[in-house]
PDB file of C-alpha atoms in Angstrom:
ATOM      1  CA  MET A   1      86.558  30.533  11.612  1.00  0.00           C
ATOM      2  CA  ASP A   2      86.032  26.744  11.567  1.00  0.00           C
ATOM      3  CA  ASP A   3      83.689  26.991  14.524  1.00  0.00           C
ATOM      4  CA  LEU A   4      81.437  29.424  12.655  1.00  0.00           C
ATOM      5  CA  PHE A   5      81.050  27.070   9.661  1.00  0.00           C
ATOM      6  CA  ASP A   6      80.753  24.004  11.882  1.00  0.00           C
ATOM      7  CA  SER A   7      77.896  25.531  13.832  1.00  0.00           C
ATOM      8  CA  ALA A   8      76.162  26.551  10.568  1.00  0.00           C
ATOM      9  CA  ILE A   9      76.519  23.005   9.196  1.00  0.00           C
ATOM     10  CA  GLU A  10      75.273  21.523  12.467  1.00  0.00           C
ATOM     11  CA  LEU A  11      72.294  23.903  12.430  1.00  0.00           C
ATOM     12  CA  GLU A  12      71.518  22.896   8.838  1.00  0.00           C
ATOM     13  CA  GLN A  13      71.766  19.188   9.694  1.00  0.00           C
ATOM     14  CA  SER A  14      69.545  19.734  12.710  1.00  0.00           C
ATOM     15  CA  HIS A  15      66.888  21.382  10.523  1.00  0.00           C
ATOM     16  CA  ILE A  16      67.138  18.600   7.939  1.00  0.00           C
ATOM     17  CA  GLN A  17      66.637  15.943  10.625  1.00  0.00           C
ATOM     18  CA  GLN A  18      63.720  17.853  12.174  1.00  0.00           C
ATOM     19  CA  GLY A  19      62.142  18.253   8.723  1.00  0.00           C
ATOM     20  CA  ALA A  20      62.520  14.525   8.051  1.00  0.00           C
ATOM     21  CA  ARG A  21      60.860  13.671  11.381  1.00  0.00           C
ATOM     22  CA  ASP A  22      58.016  16.114  10.735  1.00  0.00           C
ATOM     23  CA  GLY A  23      57.582  14.781   7.194  1.00  0.00           C
ATOM     24  CA  LYS A  24      57.376  11.171   8.367  1.00  0.00           C
ATOM     25  CA  ARG A  25      54.870  12.076  11.074  1.00  0.00           C
ATOM     26  CA  ASP A  26      52.680  14.084   8.696  1.00  0.00           C
ATOM     27  CA  GLY A  27      52.986  11.411   6.004  1.00  0.00           C
ATOM     28  CA  MET A  28      51.825   8.728   8.408  1.00  0.00           C
ATOM     29  CA  ARG A  29      48.779  10.790   9.382  1.00  0.00           C
ATOM     30  CA  THR A  30      47.884  11.603   5.799  1.00  0.00           C
ATOM     31  CA  GLY A  31      48.544   8.064   4.585  1.00  0.00           C
ATOM     32  CA  LEU A  32      46.405   6.596   7.340  1.00  0.00           C
ATOM     33  CA  ALA A  33      43.504   8.946   6.584  1.00  0.00           C
ATOM     34  CA  GLU A  34      43.733   8.362   2.824  1.00  0.00           C
ATOM     35  CA  GLY A  35      44.045   4.605   3.313  1.00  0.00           C
ATOM     36  CA  ARG A  36      41.019   4.540   5.567  1.00  0.00           C
ATOM     37  CA  ALA A  37      38.950   6.557   3.068  1.00  0.00           C
ATOM     38  CA  LEU A  38      40.014   4.351   0.148  1.00  0.00           C
ATOM     39  CA  GLY A  39      39.338   1.191   2.161  1.00  0.00           C
ATOM     40  CA  LEU A  40      35.848   2.385   3.045  1.00  0.00           C
ATOM     41  CA  GLN A  41      35.127   3.272  -0.574  1.00  0.00           C
ATOM     42  CA  LYS A  42      36.368  -0.047  -1.969  1.00  0.00           C
ATOM     43  CA  GLY A  43      34.676  -2.014   0.798  1.00  0.00           C
ATOM     44  CA  TYR A  44      31.399  -0.276   0.021  1.00  0.00           C
ATOM     45  CA  GLU A  45      31.752  -1.012  -3.707  1.00  0.00           C
ATOM     46  CA  ILE A  46      32.518  -4.691  -3.115  1.00  0.00           C
ATOM     47  CA  GLY A  47      29.684  -4.949  -0.593  1.00  0.00           C
ATOM     48  CA  MET A  48      27.256  -3.454  -3.093  1.00  0.00           C
ATOM     49  CA  GLU A  49      28.404  -5.879  -5.770  1.00  0.00           C
ATOM     50  CA  VAL A  50      28.165  -8.946  -3.521  1.00  0.00           C
ATOM     51  CA  GLY A  51      24.772  -7.737  -2.268  1.00  0.00           C
ATOM     52  CA  HIS A  52      23.598  -7.374  -5.868  1.00  0.00           C
ATOM     53  CA  TYR A  53      24.590 -10.971  -6.590  1.00  0.00           C
ATOM     54  CA  ALA A  54      22.859 -12.209  -3.426  1.00  0.00           C
ATOM     55  CA  GLY A  55      19.696 -10.325  -4.374  1.00  0.00           C
ATOM     56  CA  CYS A  56      19.776 -11.798  -7.872  1.00  0.00           C
ATOM     57  CA  VAL A  57      20.112 -15.321  -6.510  1.00  0.00           C
ATOM     58  CA  ARG A  58      17.151 -14.765  -4.177  1.00  0.00           C
ATOM     59  CA  MET A  59      15.086 -13.377  -7.036  1.00  0.00           C
ATOM     60  CA  TRP A  60      15.955 -16.283  -9.336  1.00  0.00           C
ATOM     61  CA  ARG A  61      14.986 -18.729  -6.587  1.00  0.00           C
ATOM     62  CA  ALA A  62      11.663 -16.934  -6.165  1.00  0.00           C
ATOM     63  CA  LEU A  63      11.160 -17.052  -9.942  1.00  0.00           C
ATOM     64  CA  GLN A  64      11.754 -20.808  -9.868  1.00  0.00           C
ATOM     65  CA  GLN A  65       9.063 -21.210  -7.225  1.00  0.00           C
ATOM     66  CA  GLN A  66       6.532 -19.072  -9.092  1.00  0.00           C
ATOM     67  CA  GLN A  67       7.338 -20.368 -12.571  1.00  0.00           C
ATOM     68  CA  PRO A  68       8.715 -23.918 -12.261  1.00  0.00           C
ATOM     69  CA  GLY A  69      10.896 -24.913 -15.207  1.00  0.00           C
ATOM     70  CA  SER A  70      11.555 -21.306 -16.199  1.00  0.00           C
ATOM     71  CA  ILE A  71      15.262 -21.651 -15.449  1.00  0.00           C
ATOM     72  CA  PRO A  72      17.127 -24.435 -17.281  1.00  0.00           C
ATOM     73  CA  THR A  73      18.989 -27.083 -15.272  1.00  0.00           C
ATOM     74  CA  LYS A  74      22.381 -25.843 -16.510  1.00  0.00           C
ATOM     75  CA  LEU A  75      21.622 -22.379 -15.146  1.00  0.00           C
ATOM     76  CA  GLU A  76      20.326 -23.927 -11.934  1.00  0.00           C
ATOM     77  CA  ARG A  77      23.800 -25.359 -11.363  1.00  0.00           C
ATOM     78  CA  SER A  78      25.350 -21.929 -11.922  1.00  0.00           C
ATOM     79  CA  ILE A  79      22.890 -20.362  -9.479  1.00  0.00           C
ATOM     80  CA  ALA A  80      23.715 -23.067  -6.930  1.00  0.00           C
ATOM     81  CA  ALA A  81      27.434 -22.346  -7.443  1.00  0.00           C
ATOM     82  CA  MET A  82      26.747 -18.644  -6.843  1.00  0.00           C
ATOM     83  CA  GLU A  83      24.920 -19.525  -3.626  1.00  0.00           C
ATOM     84  CA  GLU A  84      27.887 -21.601  -2.492  1.00  0.00           C
ATOM     85  CA  CYS A  85      30.304 -18.729  -3.217  1.00  0.00           C
ATOM     86  CA  LEU A  86      28.045 -16.330  -1.307  1.00  0.00           C
ATOM     87  CA  LEU A  87      27.923 -18.660   1.701  1.00  0.00           C
ATOM     88  CA  GLN A  88      31.729 -18.939   1.705  1.00  0.00           C
ATOM     89  CA  TYR A  89      32.322 -15.222   1.092  1.00  0.00           C
ATOM     90  CA  PRO A  90      34.359 -13.770   3.991  1.00  0.00           C
ATOM     91  CA  LEU A  91      32.319 -10.587   4.598  1.00  0.00           C
ATOM     92  CA  TYR A  92      33.838  -9.978   8.008  1.00  0.00           C
ATOM     93  CA  LYS A  93      37.414 -10.887   7.075  1.00  0.00           C
ATOM     94  CA  PRO A  94      38.474  -8.192   4.583  1.00  0.00           C
ATOM     95  CA  GLN A  95      42.091  -9.370   4.503  1.00  0.00           C
ATOM     96  CA  ASP A  96      41.170 -12.949   3.619  1.00  0.00           C
ATOM     97  CA  GLU A  97      43.079 -13.921   0.462  1.00  0.00           C
ATOM     98  CA  GLU A  98      40.094 -15.945  -0.765  1.00  0.00           C
ATOM     99  CA  LEU A  99      37.937 -12.802  -1.019  1.00  0.00           C
ATOM    100  CA  HIS A 100      39.083 -11.753  -4.493  1.00  0.00           C
ATOM    101  CA  GLU A 101      39.022 -15.284  -5.851  1.00  0.00           C
ATOM    102  CA  LEU A 102      35.429 -15.809  -4.714  1.00  0.00           C
ATOM    103  CA  LEU A 103      34.427 -12.425  -6.114  1.00  0.00           C
ATOM    104  CA  GLU A 104      35.831 -13.388  -9.524  1.00  0.00           C
ATOM    105  CA  GLN A 105      33.934 -16.694  -9.365  1.00  0.00           C
ATOM    106  CA  LEU A 106      30.730 -14.819  -8.512  1.00  0.00           C
ATOM    107  CA  ARG A 107      31.237 -12.450 -11.442  1.00  0.00           C
ATOM    108  CA  GLY A 108      31.758 -15.339 -13.834  1.00  0.00           C
ATOM    109  CA  LYS A 109      28.736 -17.307 -12.658  1.00  0.00           C
ATOM    110  CA  TYR A 110      26.608 -14.158 -12.722  1.00  0.00           C
ATOM    111  CA  LYS A 111      27.552 -13.488 -16.346  1.00  0.00           C
ATOM    112  CA  THR A 112      26.849 -17.134 -17.199  1.00  0.00           C
ATOM    113  CA  VAL A 113      23.347 -16.979 -15.720  1.00  0.00           C
ATOM    114  CA  LEU A 114      22.557 -13.660 -17.394  1.00  0.00           C
ATOM    115  CA  ALA A 115      23.729 -14.951 -20.762  1.00  0.00           C
ATOM    116  CA  GLY A 116      21.683 -18.124 -20.306  1.00  0.00           C
ATOM    117  CA  LEU A 117      18.596 -16.030 -19.577  1.00  0.00           C
ATOM    118  CA  GLY A 118      19.240 -13.913 -22.676  1.00  0.00           C
ATOM    119  CA  LEU A 119      20.190 -10.823 -20.702  1.00  0.00           C
ATOM    120  CA  SER A 120      23.237  -8.610 -20.407  1.00  0.00           C
ATOM    121  CA  ALA A 121      24.536  -6.859 -17.307  1.00  0.00           C
ATOM    122  CA  ALA A 122      23.397  -3.503 -18.739  1.00  0.00           C
ATOM    123  CA  ASP A 123      19.874  -4.826 -19.420  1.00  0.00           C
ATOM    124  CA  TYR A 124      19.686  -6.319 -15.952  1.00  0.00           C
ATOM    125  CA  GLY A 125      20.650  -3.162 -14.103  1.00  0.00           C
ATOM    126  CA  SER A 126      23.890  -4.563 -12.734  1.00  0.00           C
ATOM    127  CA  SER A 127      25.733  -2.296 -10.333  1.00  0.00           C
ATOM    128  CA  SER A 128      28.897  -4.385 -10.472  1.00  0.00           C
ATOM    129  CA  SER A 129      32.195  -2.786 -11.381  1.00  0.00           C
ATOM    130  CA  SER A 130      32.800  -5.556 -13.896  1.00  0.00           C
ATOM    131  CA  SER A 131      29.852  -4.660 -16.132  1.00  0.00           C
ATOM    132  CA  ALA A 132      30.822  -2.885 -19.315  1.00  0.00           C
ATOM    133  CA  ALA A 133      27.984  -0.365 -19.364  1.00  0.00           C
ATOM    134  CA  GLY A 134      27.816   0.381 -15.652  1.00  0.00           C
ATOM    135  CA  GLY A 135      24.127  -0.542 -15.773  1.00  0.00           C
ATOM    136  CA  SER A 136      21.393   1.932 -15.252  1.00  0.00           C
ATOM    137  CA  GLY A 137      18.609  -0.609 -15.449  1.00  0.00           C
ATOM    138  CA  SER A 138      16.918   1.334 -18.246  1.00  0.00           C
ATOM    139  CA  GLY A 139      17.893  -0.983 -21.087  1.00  0.00           C
ATOM    140  CA  SER A 140      15.491  -3.126 -23.050  1.00  0.00           C
ATOM    141  CA  SER A 141      15.710  -6.887 -22.853  1.00  0.00           C
ATOM    142  CA  SER A 142      14.530  -7.215 -26.450  1.00  0.00           C
ATOM    143  CA  GLY A 143      17.977  -6.029 -27.601  1.00  0.00           C
ATOM    144  CA  ALA A 144      19.538  -8.855 -25.626  1.00  0.00           C
ATOM    145  CA  ALA A 145      17.146 -11.339 -27.219  1.00  0.00           C
ATOM    146  CA  ALA A 146      18.062 -10.133 -30.708  1.00  0.00           C
ATOM    147  CA  ALA A 147      21.768 -10.330 -29.890  1.00  0.00           C
ATOM    148  CA  SER A 148      21.403 -13.882 -28.610  1.00  0.00           C
ATOM    149  CA  GLY A 149      19.929 -15.221 -31.827  1.00  0.00           C
ATOM    150  CA  GLY A 150      16.288 -14.320 -31.220  1.00  0.00           C
ATOM    151  CA  GLN A 151      15.990 -16.230 -27.951  1.00  0.00           C
ATOM    152  CA  GLN A 152      13.475 -14.464 -25.726  1.00  0.00           C
ATOM    153  CA  PRO A 153      14.686 -13.822 -22.183  1.00  0.00           C
ATOM    154  CA  VAL A 154      12.866 -15.290 -19.210  1.00  0.00           C
ATOM    155  CA  SER A 155      10.271 -12.948 -17.718  1.00  0.00           C
ATOM    156  CA  LEU A 156      11.640 -11.467 -14.527  1.00  0.00           C
ATOM    157  CA  ALA A 157       8.477  -9.599 -13.540  1.00  0.00           C
ATOM    158  CA  PHE A 158       6.646 -10.863 -10.477  1.00  0.00           C
TER     159      PHE A 158
END
């Protein structure tokens, strides 16, 4: 009688071990696929945000050339700091620990420049994940001027 129960217990243990092996294998496959998809999504979002900042810096530099003196010296320093962060940004090293720190610096400098120009991220059409409104680019800059004590924002039209 013992042999009958022993073989049943051994069969059960065998199935448990096989199930654990199958579960680990399937979990690794699923986890790898989900991790890859999430990494692509987050990488795309960060790339869009960094690209937005780089485009803004280029546009502000072009504005300076077309309308000298239109950007105050204090904001010029913030723009230069943004340029420095962009040059140091490790685009091709996604596991670099400095990546998040530089991104936070870029966000801060970006907000500083926008505020100095009398704009908000929503008015400026920011696509960054840190903007409160998500930015559709359809806002009016006159609302930003009223909120900043009547200061008119710099013309960004070319």
